Tab-separated table of C-alpha atoms in Angstrom:
chain	number	residue	atom	x	y	z
A	8	UNK	CA	-59.449	-24.625	38.254
A	9	UNK	CA	-57.486	-27.010	37.158
A	10	UNK	CA	-58.698	-26.658	33.820
A	11	UNK	CA	-58.118	-22.635	33.655
A	12	UNK	CA	-55.170	-23.408	35.119
A	13	UNK	CA	-53.855	-25.037	32.391
A	14	UNK	CA	-55.009	-22.693	29.681
A	15	UNK	CA	-53.735	-20.128	31.335
A	16	UNK	CA	-50.671	-21.947	31.186
A	17	UNK	CA	-51.156	-22.685	27.098
A	18	UNK	CA	-51.386	-18.369	26.752
A	19	UNK	CA	-48.300	-18.295	28.400
A	20	UNK	CA	-46.194	-20.771	26.539
A	21	UNK	CA	-47.563	-18.862	23.260
A	22	UNK	CA	-47.103	-15.327	24.046
A	23	UNK	CA	-43.350	-16.945	24.754
A	24	UNK	CA	-43.707	-19.029	21.398
A	25	UNK	CA	-44.532	-15.759	20.278
A	26	UNK	CA	-42.451	-12.930	21.860
A	27	UNK	CA	-38.742	-15.847	20.899
A	28	UNK	CA	-40.393	-15.926	17.112
A	29	UNK	CA	-40.529	-11.623	17.546
A	30	UNK	CA	-36.943	-11.531	18.461
A	31	UNK	CA	-35.869	-13.960	16.168
A	32	UNK	CA	-37.340	-11.927	13.628
A	33	UNK	CA	-35.704	-8.778	14.509
A	34	UNK	CA	-32.373	-10.071	14.503
A	35	UNK	CA	-32.520	-11.849	10.968
A	36	UNK	CA	-34.208	-8.632	10.415
A	37	UNK	CA	-30.844	-7.249	11.331
A	38	UNK	CA	-28.599	-9.579	10.611
A	39	UNK	CA	-29.357	-8.774	7.034
A	40	UNK	CA	-29.547	-5.377	6.931
A	41	UNK	CA	-26.135	-5.209	7.891
A	42	UNK	CA	-25.485	-7.719	5.610
A	43	UNK	CA	-27.144	-4.550	2.982
A	44	UNK	CA	-25.170	-2.229	4.552
A	45	UNK	CA	-20.979	-3.807	4.674
A	46	UNK	CA	-22.292	-5.135	1.089
A	47	UNK	CA	-23.284	-1.562	-0.144
A	48	UNK	CA	-19.880	-0.231	1.527
A	49	UNK	CA	-18.012	-2.256	-0.237
A	50	UNK	CA	-19.667	-1.981	-3.456
A	51	UNK	CA	-18.872	2.277	-2.794
A	52	UNK	CA	-15.383	1.905	-1.733
A	53	UNK	CA	-14.562	-0.311	-4.632
A	54	UNK	CA	-16.583	2.605	-7.200
A	55	UNK	CA	-14.401	4.775	-5.033
A	56	UNK	CA	-11.675	3.095	-6.171
A	57	UNK	CA	-12.079	2.189	-9.656
A	58	UNK	CA	-12.773	5.976	-10.303
A	59	UNK	CA	-10.253	8.065	-8.400
A	60	UNK	CA	-7.034	6.108	-8.176
A	61	UNK	CA	-5.543	7.090	-11.286
A	62	UNK	CA	-5.945	10.962	-9.700
A	63	UNK	CA	-4.656	9.825	-6.549
A	64	UNK	CA	-2.084	7.641	-7.496
A	65	UNK	CA	0.456	10.902	-9.100
A	66	UNK	CA	0.569	12.194	-5.307
A	67	UNK	CA	1.645	9.526	-4.315
A	68	UNK	CA	3.886	9.249	-6.669
A	69	UNK	CA	4.511	12.660	-5.470
A	70	UNK	CA	5.085	11.762	-2.085
A	71	UNK	CA	7.455	8.859	-3.964
A	72	UNK	CA	9.709	11.521	-5.656
A	73	UNK	CA	10.186	13.336	-2.306
A	74	UNK	CA	11.690	10.383	-0.685
A	75	UNK	CA	13.992	10.182	-3.179
A	76	UNK	CA	15.953	12.264	-1.031
A	77	UNK	CA	16.829	10.647	1.811
A	78	UNK	CA	17.393	7.503	-0.422
A	79	UNK	CA	20.026	9.279	-2.487
A	80	UNK	CA	20.686	10.515	1.217
A	81	UNK	CA	20.890	7.074	2.333
A	82	UNK	CA	22.491	5.799	-0.797
A	83	UNK	CA	26.041	6.873	-0.379
A	84	UNK	CA	25.572	6.406	3.554
A	85	UNK	CA	24.777	2.929	2.925
A	86	UNK	CA	26.719	1.734	-0.384
A	87	UNK	CA	29.933	3.773	-0.170
A	88	UNK	CA	32.466	1.776	2.205
A	89	UNK	CA	35.154	4.668	3.691
A	90	UNK	CA	37.912	2.772	2.725
A	91	UNK	CA	36.685	1.416	-0.876
A	92	UNK	CA	38.351	4.598	-3.598
A	93	UNK	CA	35.492	4.899	-5.407
A	94	UNK	CA	35.257	8.573	-7.904
A	95	UNK	CA	32.831	11.363	-7.271
A	96	UNK	CA	30.898	10.096	-10.674
A	97	UNK	CA	30.361	6.624	-10.382
A	98	UNK	CA	29.424	7.094	-7.139
A	99	UNK	CA	26.895	9.625	-8.195
A	100	UNK	CA	25.864	7.079	-10.943
A	101	UNK	CA	24.894	4.796	-8.357
A	102	UNK	CA	23.307	6.573	-5.847
A	103	UNK	CA	20.714	7.696	-9.253
A	104	UNK	CA	20.724	4.283	-9.747
A	105	UNK	CA	19.891	3.076	-6.826
A	106	UNK	CA	16.956	5.161	-5.764
A	107	UNK	CA	15.843	4.751	-9.849
A	108	UNK	CA	15.473	1.350	-8.573
A	109	UNK	CA	13.675	1.299	-5.084
A	110	UNK	CA	11.346	4.111	-6.424
A	111	UNK	CA	10.519	1.565	-9.405
A	112	UNK	CA	9.884	-1.291	-6.462
A	113	UNK	CA	7.743	1.322	-4.331
A	114	UNK	CA	5.235	2.233	-7.212
A	115	UNK	CA	5.248	-1.309	-8.722
A	116	UNK	CA	3.358	-1.923	-4.473
A	117	UNK	CA	1.745	1.035	-3.918
A	118	UNK	CA	-1.807	0.135	-4.045
A	119	UNK	CA	-3.959	2.747	-2.577
A	120	UNK	CA	-7.230	1.818	-0.089
A	121	UNK	CA	-10.134	3.911	0.026
A	122	UNK	CA	-12.091	3.583	3.488
A	123	UNK	CA	-15.727	5.071	3.578
A	124	UNK	CA	-16.417	7.240	7.218
A	125	UNK	CA	-19.441	8.066	6.888
A	126	UNK	CA	-22.322	7.266	4.701
A	127	UNK	CA	-25.009	9.657	4.236
A	128	UNK	CA	-28.528	8.821	1.947
A	129	UNK	CA	-29.112	11.386	-0.078
A	130	UNK	CA	-32.196	9.131	-1.874
A	131	UNK	CA	-32.695	5.484	-2.300
A	132	UNK	CA	-30.055	6.034	-5.957
A	133	UNK	CA	-27.774	8.704	-4.377
A	134	UNK	CA	-25.496	8.806	-1.159
A	135	UNK	CA	-23.068	12.091	0.208
A	136	UNK	CA	-19.343	10.033	1.608
A	137	UNK	CA	-16.388	10.801	3.932
A	138	UNK	CA	-13.737	8.497	3.096
A	139	UNK	CA	-9.860	7.750	3.660
A	140	UNK	CA	-7.057	6.948	1.248
A	141	UNK	CA	-4.496	4.694	3.019
A	142	UNK	CA	-1.479	3.410	1.947
A	143	UNK	CA	0.860	0.260	2.702
A	144	UNK	CA	4.157	2.164	4.338
A	145	UNK	CA	7.370	0.807	2.130
A	146	UNK	CA	10.034	2.835	4.124
A	147	UNK	CA	10.937	0.913	6.584
A	148	UNK	CA	11.397	-1.576	3.723
A	149	UNK	CA	14.702	0.355	3.488
A	150	UNK	CA	15.974	-0.591	7.072
A	151	UNK	CA	18.497	-3.041	6.447
A	152	UNK	CA	19.705	-1.917	3.005
A	153	UNK	CA	23.196	-2.460	2.882
A	154	UNK	CA	26.348	-3.986	1.399
A	155	UNK	CA	26.453	-6.258	3.879
A	156	UNK	CA	29.301	-10.276	3.696
A	157	UNK	CA	26.550	-11.327	2.920
A	158	UNK	CA	25.052	-8.860	0.184
A	159	UNK	CA	30.394	-8.954	-0.822
A	160	UNK	CA	29.849	-12.955	-0.180
A	161	UNK	CA	26.717	-12.530	-3.595
A	162	UNK	CA	28.659	-10.445	-6.088
A	163	UNK	CA	31.411	-12.636	-5.553
A	164	UNK	CA	29.829	-15.420	-6.816
A	165	UNK	CA	27.690	-13.934	-9.420
A	166	UNK	CA	30.791	-11.301	-10.055
A	167	UNK	CA	32.917	-14.191	-10.729
A	168	UNK	CA	35.508	-12.151	-8.483
A	169	UNK	CA	38.208	-15.239	-7.062
A	170	UNK	CA	37.493	-14.330	-3.177
A	171	UNK	CA	36.423	-11.463	-1.402
A	172	UNK	CA	40.528	-11.367	-0.735
A	173	UNK	CA	39.822	-10.293	-4.446
A	174	UNK	CA	37.168	-8.096	-4.185
A	175	UNK	CA	38.748	-5.884	-1.795
A	176	UNK	CA	42.198	-4.747	-3.360
A	177	UNK	CA	40.623	-4.024	-6.099
A	178	UNK	CA	37.855	-1.628	-4.284
A	179	UNK	CA	40.692	-0.147	-2.370
A	180	UNK	CA	43.232	0.740	-5.001
A	181	UNK	CA	43.121	3.716	-7.520
A	182	UNK	CA	41.619	3.102	-10.817
A	183	UNK	CA	39.519	-1.052	-12.405
A	184	UNK	CA	36.742	2.112	-12.772
A	185	UNK	CA	34.524	-1.187	-14.991
A	186	UNK	CA	35.182	-3.104	-12.654
A	187	UNK	CA	34.064	-1.211	-9.571
A	188	UNK	CA	30.958	-0.288	-11.438
A	189	UNK	CA	29.906	-3.779	-12.373
A	190	UNK	CA	31.036	-4.841	-8.153
A	191	UNK	CA	27.853	-1.704	-7.886
A	192	UNK	CA	25.772	-3.166	-10.533
A	193	UNK	CA	25.202	-6.945	-8.999
A	194	UNK	CA	25.429	-5.205	-5.981
A	195	UNK	CA	22.026	-3.200	-6.449
A	196	UNK	CA	20.186	-5.670	-8.318
A	197	UNK	CA	20.722	-7.696	-4.634
A	198	UNK	CA	19.821	-5.341	-2.696
A	199	UNK	CA	16.910	-4.682	-5.150
A	200	UNK	CA	15.436	-8.242	-5.475
A	201	UNK	CA	15.409	-8.295	-1.005
A	202	UNK	CA	13.555	-4.756	-0.867
A	203	UNK	CA	10.932	-6.331	-3.775
A	204	UNK	CA	11.059	-8.914	-1.679
A	205	UNK	CA	10.538	-7.434	1.628
A	206	UNK	CA	8.088	-4.631	0.596
A	207	UNK	CA	4.598	-7.498	-0.606
A	208	UNK	CA	4.745	-8.848	3.336
A	209	UNK	CA	4.315	-4.736	4.709
A	210	UNK	CA	0.690	-5.081	5.341
A	211	UNK	CA	0.772	-1.814	7.547
A	212	UNK	CA	-1.346	1.376	6.736
A	213	UNK	CA	-0.533	5.195	6.593
A	214	UNK	CA	-3.497	7.389	6.261
A	215	UNK	CA	-1.955	10.019	3.715
A	216	UNK	CA	-5.621	11.886	2.955
A	217	UNK	CA	-8.212	11.537	5.274
A	218	UNK	CA	-11.837	12.785	5.483
A	219	UNK	CA	-12.189	13.196	1.280
A	220	UNK	CA	-16.159	14.015	0.814
A	221	UNK	CA	-17.380	12.560	-2.822
A	222	UNK	CA	-21.171	12.324	-4.456
A	223	UNK	CA	-21.754	9.145	-5.640
A	224	UNK	CA	-25.327	8.353	-7.664
A	225	UNK	CA	-26.348	4.837	-9.189
A	226	UNK	CA	-27.087	4.395	-12.298
A	227	UNK	CA	-28.990	1.354	-14.100
A	228	UNK	CA	-27.934	-0.417	-10.830
A	229	UNK	CA	-24.413	0.944	-10.720
A	230	UNK	CA	-22.321	3.287	-8.306
A	231	UNK	CA	-20.597	6.000	-9.800
A	232	UNK	CA	-18.485	9.246	-8.418
A	233	UNK	CA	-20.491	12.424	-9.840
A	234	UNK	CA	-18.574	14.424	-7.324
A	235	UNK	CA	-15.429	15.358	-7.634
A	236	UNK	CA	-15.222	15.869	-10.958
A	237	UNK	CA	-11.147	14.364	-12.376
A	238	UNK	CA	-10.792	16.453	-15.477
A	239	UNK	CA	-6.939	16.595	-16.615
A	240	UNK	CA	-5.800	19.525	-15.040
A	241	UNK	CA	-6.952	17.464	-11.192
A	242	UNK	CA	-9.772	17.181	-9.223
A	243	UNK	CA	-13.332	19.590	-9.062
A	244	UNK	CA	-15.337	19.817	-6.289
A	245	UNK	CA	-18.824	20.907	-7.222
């Protein structure tokens, strides 16, 4: 009887060990499949960015162009103290420079990120995907861009004005356009520098285009976007 029980216990232990090995093998296989899927997703997103980003940058530039009107209004509100006597022509010159320099910095930092939402395998070497395009929200970096006391202090130091009081006297009197232009040019350099530093730290993203379709083909082991087709006239779905 004891021998029979011993045999039964050995058999049960063997079944448990076999079951544990089977579970471990399943977990290992699932992890490998997940790693492979993640790697494929990264490869596809890299391919989308490589093949399509130049075209979609034109869309981003158009968005920045639309924001330039808001920046121009912001320039008039934030740069020109009501107590300063500044000609309309100089205001326009400085406002245009403000918009131009901020837009230039924004374009330099406007990186696009392509994020796949669906991957449908047509064959081993062909997939249909749906993806979003995201970009960092740089607009909040313009908040607080104003000529405050700190900026004025830097302008006095860099522009070789004798003191803040001397600068104030010049700005509140008529004439002296070259000196006033110098004041604003130095102030703009300070503001643009702060803007450039601020946007480097922004991580918030907005979806600028969503649910876009694409077909990718693997050729010689590497993915390539075959649809849409980017042409000189734009982008075409075939």
